[in-house]
Amino acid sequence: MNYLYLLVDLGAFIVPFLFSFHPKLEFYKKWKFVFPAILISAIPFLIWDSYFTMIGVWGFTQKYLTGYHLLNLPLEEVMFFICIPYSCLFTYYCLNKLIHNDFLASAERIITGILLPILIVVGLYNSTKAYTYSTCIGLTLLLLFLKFYLKSKWLSRFYFSYMILLIPFLIVNGILTGTGLSEPVVWYNDNENIGIRLLTIPVEDVFYGMTLILLNVSIFEFMSKKNRSKGQ
């Protein structure tokens, strides 16, 4: 059981990594954008994660861990911010490459227009709950920056990709939060969230995951666009 979290990380990573070399995908050619995006995005999340672990917003059950630590976090938790973003960026890239229709192009404004006020209201209403507040406000600020300052044109494709990614998300987070286990791999202090769960998954995790992947995608897209501009 000490390797459970490690196996979850590697299980999410290995298939996308192997298919990165598929001749029709050639995702490995995008690594010069992928790994900087992952590493840059990991910095604020590791700081956030480390602080919330220190103050007891969440924590880890030791019997599922190898016992190695980095930055006051289990090594597996640090690897999470590499393995999961890699697999999500791979999925985002593949969907864009293989599906040319932008299905949510006309709905992007509506989705963003609904999402932002919900996040703001829920975040402010739960300002004393650290996980709920930080997740809602963090995602709000990121969306506002991308939508109204950068005027990102790819948000609709991100929303579509994230809808697909919610399926493996439920599987991975389900395991980590205790589905089928006697104890959760990652436990949450319910005083710091609103207490609504999708099976064993705090609902905040949906928006936490969206913030993590959206930040990775935004850096990936920025670097890709900058590279295309240089090519011109």
Short mmCIF file of C-alpha atoms in Angstrom, two decimals:
data_model
loop_
_atom_site.label_atom_id
_atom_site.label_comp_id
_atom_site.label_asym_id
_atom_site.label_seq_id
_atom_site.Cartn_x
_atom_site.Cartn_y
_atom_site.Cartn_z
CA MET A 1 0.00 0.00 0.00
CA ASN A 2 3.00 2.34 0.42
CA TYR A 3 3.19 2.68 -3.34
CA LEU A 4 -0.48 3.44 -4.00
CA TYR A 5 -0.15 7.21 -4.54
CA LEU A 6 3.01 6.68 -6.61
CA LEU A 7 1.20 4.15 -8.80
CA VAL A 8 -1.70 6.57 -9.31
CA ASP A 9 0.76 9.24 -10.49
CA LEU A 10 2.59 6.88 -12.83
CA GLY A 11 -0.63 5.31 -14.07
CA ALA A 12 -1.91 8.73 -15.15
CA PHE A 13 1.40 9.58 -16.82
CA ILE A 14 2.63 6.46 -18.59
CA VAL A 15 0.07 6.09 -21.39
CA PRO A 16 0.17 9.76 -22.49
CA PHE A 17 3.96 9.63 -22.31
CA LEU A 18 4.19 6.55 -24.52
CA PHE A 19 1.69 7.90 -27.03
CA SER A 20 3.64 11.16 -27.20
CA PHE A 21 5.85 9.41 -29.74
CA HIS A 22 2.99 8.26 -31.97
CA PRO A 23 3.77 9.43 -35.54
CA LYS A 24 0.32 10.99 -35.95
CA LEU A 25 0.65 12.97 -32.73
CA GLU A 26 4.35 13.73 -32.20
CA PHE A 27 3.58 15.38 -28.90
CA TYR A 28 7.24 15.06 -27.93
CA LYS A 29 7.95 17.90 -30.36
CA LYS A 30 5.92 20.14 -28.04
CA TRP A 31 7.97 19.29 -24.95
CA LYS A 32 9.84 22.61 -25.22
CA PHE A 33 6.50 24.25 -24.32
CA VAL A 34 5.03 21.46 -22.20
CA PHE A 35 7.68 21.13 -19.50
CA PRO A 36 8.19 24.87 -18.93
CA ALA A 37 4.40 25.19 -18.60
CA ILE A 38 4.33 22.35 -16.07
CA LEU A 39 7.27 23.64 -14.03
CA ILE A 40 6.10 27.27 -13.98
CA SER A 41 2.55 26.24 -13.01
CA ALA A 42 3.84 23.93 -10.32
CA ILE A 43 5.50 26.76 -8.37
CA PRO A 44 2.36 28.52 -7.04
CA PHE A 45 0.55 25.22 -6.55
CA LEU A 46 3.37 23.69 -4.53
CA ILE A 47 3.50 26.80 -2.33
CA TRP A 48 -0.29 26.66 -1.93
CA ASP A 49 -0.19 22.92 -1.25
CA SER A 50 2.64 23.13 1.24
CA TYR A 51 1.00 25.93 3.21
CA PHE A 52 -2.41 24.23 3.33
CA THR A 53 -0.76 21.00 4.46
CA MET A 54 1.05 22.90 7.22
CA ILE A 55 -2.15 24.52 8.54
CA GLY A 56 -4.24 21.34 8.26
CA VAL A 57 -6.57 22.15 5.38
CA TRP A 58 -5.63 18.76 3.97
CA GLY A 59 -3.10 16.04 4.66
CA PHE A 60 -1.90 12.59 3.64
CA THR A 61 -2.29 9.09 5.04
CA GLN A 62 1.23 7.76 5.54
CA LYS A 63 0.48 4.11 4.79
CA TYR A 64 -0.12 5.01 1.12
CA LEU A 65 3.18 6.89 0.77
CA THR A 66 6.78 5.81 0.17
CA GLY A 67 7.98 8.12 2.95
CA TYR A 68 10.09 10.49 0.86
CA HIS A 69 9.39 14.21 1.13
CA LEU A 70 10.22 17.34 -0.82
CA LEU A 71 9.26 20.91 0.10
CA ASN A 72 7.44 19.60 3.18
CA LEU A 73 5.24 17.48 0.88
CA PRO A 74 5.21 13.76 0.09
CA LEU A 75 7.23 13.07 -3.06
CA GLU A 76 4.07 11.64 -4.64
CA GLU A 77 2.24 14.92 -4.13
CA VAL A 78 5.04 16.82 -5.86
CA MET A 79 4.93 14.30 -8.71
CA PHE A 80 1.17 14.89 -8.98
CA PHE A 81 1.86 18.40 -10.31
CA ILE A 82 4.03 16.93 -13.06
CA CYS A 83 2.21 13.73 -14.02
CA ILE A 84 -1.36 15.04 -14.05
CA PRO A 85 -0.64 18.25 -16.01
CA TYR A 86 1.39 16.27 -18.54
CA SER A 87 -1.48 13.88 -19.19
CA CYS A 88 -3.97 16.77 -19.37
CA LEU A 89 -1.84 18.82 -21.76
CA PHE A 90 -1.44 15.71 -23.89
CA THR A 91 -5.23 15.27 -23.97
CA TYR A 92 -5.80 18.95 -24.75
CA TYR A 93 -3.26 18.79 -27.58
CA CYS A 94 -4.70 15.58 -29.03
CA LEU A 95 -8.27 16.85 -28.98
CA ASN A 96 -7.21 20.03 -30.78
CA LYS A 97 -5.16 18.10 -33.32
CA LEU A 98 -7.70 15.38 -34.07
CA ILE A 99 -10.98 17.30 -33.70
CA HIS A 100 -11.09 20.38 -35.86
CA ASN A 101 -14.57 21.56 -34.89
CA ASP A 102 -14.66 24.03 -32.02
CA PHE A 103 -17.92 22.73 -30.55
CA LEU A 104 -18.19 25.28 -27.76
CA ALA A 105 -17.10 28.36 -29.72
CA SER A 106 -20.54 29.96 -29.58
CA ALA A 107 -21.09 28.91 -25.97
CA GLU A 108 -17.78 30.10 -24.49
CA ARG A 109 -19.13 33.53 -23.47
CA ILE A 110 -22.15 31.92 -21.82
CA ILE A 111 -20.03 29.36 -19.95
CA THR A 112 -17.60 32.02 -18.74
CA GLY A 113 -20.48 34.39 -17.95
CA ILE A 114 -22.15 31.77 -15.76
CA LEU A 115 -19.00 30.42 -14.19
CA LEU A 116 -17.55 33.73 -13.02
CA PRO A 117 -20.49 34.99 -10.89
CA ILE A 118 -20.96 31.52 -9.35
CA LEU A 119 -17.30 31.41 -8.35
CA ILE A 120 -17.37 34.94 -6.97
CA VAL A 121 -20.56 34.42 -4.93
CA VAL A 122 -19.54 31.01 -3.57
CA GLY A 123 -16.03 32.24 -2.79
CA LEU A 124 -17.10 35.40 -0.98
CA TYR A 125 -19.94 33.66 0.86
CA ASN A 126 -17.44 31.09 2.15
CA SER A 127 -14.60 33.49 2.86
CA THR A 128 -13.86 31.75 6.18
CA LYS A 129 -13.36 28.36 4.49
CA ALA A 130 -9.81 28.36 3.21
CA TYR A 131 -10.13 25.72 0.47
CA THR A 132 -13.43 26.99 -0.93
CA TYR A 133 -12.42 30.64 -0.87
CA SER A 134 -8.92 30.24 -2.34
CA THR A 135 -10.09 27.90 -5.09
CA CYS A 136 -13.03 30.03 -6.20
CA ILE A 137 -11.18 33.33 -6.08
CA GLY A 138 -8.05 31.88 -7.67
CA LEU A 139 -9.98 30.49 -10.63
CA THR A 140 -11.97 33.74 -10.91
CA LEU A 141 -8.80 35.85 -11.18
CA LEU A 142 -7.24 33.50 -13.72
CA LEU A 143 -10.37 33.49 -15.90
CA LEU A 144 -10.71 37.26 -15.73
CA PHE A 145 -7.08 37.68 -16.75
CA LEU A 146 -7.34 35.27 -19.67
CA LYS A 147 -10.75 36.43 -20.87
CA PHE A 148 -10.56 40.20 -20.56
CA TYR A 149 -6.86 41.04 -20.47
CA LEU A 150 -5.26 38.48 -22.78
CA LYS A 151 -8.53 37.92 -24.70
CA SER A 152 -7.60 34.27 -25.15
CA LYS A 153 -9.29 32.64 -28.15
CA TRP A 154 -8.82 29.06 -26.99
CA LEU A 155 -11.04 29.07 -23.86
CA SER A 156 -13.84 27.23 -25.67
CA ARG A 157 -11.45 24.43 -26.59
CA PHE A 158 -10.21 24.31 -23.02
CA TYR A 159 -13.77 23.95 -21.70
CA PHE A 160 -14.41 21.10 -24.13
CA SER A 161 -11.18 19.37 -23.13
CA TYR A 162 -11.88 19.78 -19.44
CA MET A 163 -15.31 18.21 -19.86
CA ILE A 164 -13.55 15.14 -21.30
CA LEU A 165 -10.87 15.23 -18.61
CA LEU A 166 -13.50 15.13 -15.86
CA ILE A 167 -13.89 11.39 -16.54
CA PRO A 168 -10.30 10.40 -15.61
CA PHE A 169 -10.40 13.15 -12.99
CA LEU A 170 -13.22 11.36 -11.16
CA ILE A 171 -11.28 8.11 -11.30
CA VAL A 172 -7.95 9.52 -10.07
CA ASN A 173 -9.41 11.84 -7.45
CA GLY A 174 -11.85 9.16 -6.40
CA ILE A 175 -8.96 6.87 -5.51
CA LEU A 176 -7.00 9.63 -3.79
CA THR A 177 -9.97 10.71 -1.68
CA GLY A 178 -10.77 7.17 -0.56
CA THR A 179 -13.17 5.51 -2.99
CA GLY A 180 -12.75 1.77 -2.41
CA LEU A 181 -10.18 2.31 0.35
CA SER A 182 -10.39 2.01 4.11
CA GLU A 183 -8.87 5.49 4.44
CA PRO A 184 -8.30 8.30 1.93
CA VAL A 185 -4.85 8.86 0.47
CA VAL A 186 -5.51 12.61 0.75
CA TRP A 187 -7.81 13.71 3.56
CA TYR A 188 -9.61 17.06 3.80
CA ASN A 189 -10.58 19.15 6.80
CA ASP A 190 -14.30 19.71 6.18
CA ASN A 191 -14.21 22.89 8.26
CA GLU A 192 -12.30 24.44 5.34
CA ASN A 193 -14.69 23.43 2.52
CA ILE A 194 -18.44 23.53 1.95
CA GLY A 195 -18.86 19.80 2.60
CA ILE A 196 -20.39 18.81 -0.74
CA ARG A 197 -18.80 15.66 -2.18
CA LEU A 198 -18.97 13.88 -5.51
CA LEU A 199 -18.78 10.40 -4.01
CA THR A 200 -15.65 10.98 -1.90
CA ILE A 201 -14.37 14.02 -3.84
CA PRO A 202 -14.85 17.54 -2.42
CA VAL A 203 -16.65 19.61 -5.06
CA GLU A 204 -13.89 22.22 -4.75
CA ASP A 205 -11.52 19.72 -6.38
CA VAL A 206 -13.35 20.22 -9.70
CA PHE A 207 -12.40 23.91 -9.67
CA TYR A 208 -8.96 23.31 -8.16
CA GLY A 209 -8.26 20.92 -11.04
CA MET A 210 -9.64 23.41 -13.54
CA THR A 211 -7.33 26.13 -12.18
CA LEU A 212 -4.30 23.82 -12.35
CA ILE A 213 -4.94 22.68 -15.92
CA LEU A 214 -6.05 26.11 -17.13
CA LEU A 215 -2.80 27.65 -15.88
CA ASN A 216 -0.80 24.93 -17.62
CA VAL A 217 -2.74 25.35 -20.86
CA SER A 218 -2.43 29.14 -20.78
CA ILE A 219 1.37 28.99 -20.48
CA PHE A 220 1.54 26.23 -23.12
CA GLU A 221 -0.59 28.31 -25.50
CA PHE A 222 1.37 31.50 -24.81
CA MET A 223 4.70 29.83 -25.53
CA SER A 224 3.33 28.07 -28.63
CA LYS A 225 1.94 31.33 -29.99
CA LYS A 226 5.19 33.15 -29.30
CA ASN A 227 7.11 30.44 -31.14
CA ARG A 228 4.76 30.66 -34.14
CA SER A 229 5.23 34.42 -34.24
CA LYS A 230 8.99 34.02 -34.34
CA GLY A 231 8.60 31.51 -37.16
CA GLN A 232 6.75 34.09 -39.20
#
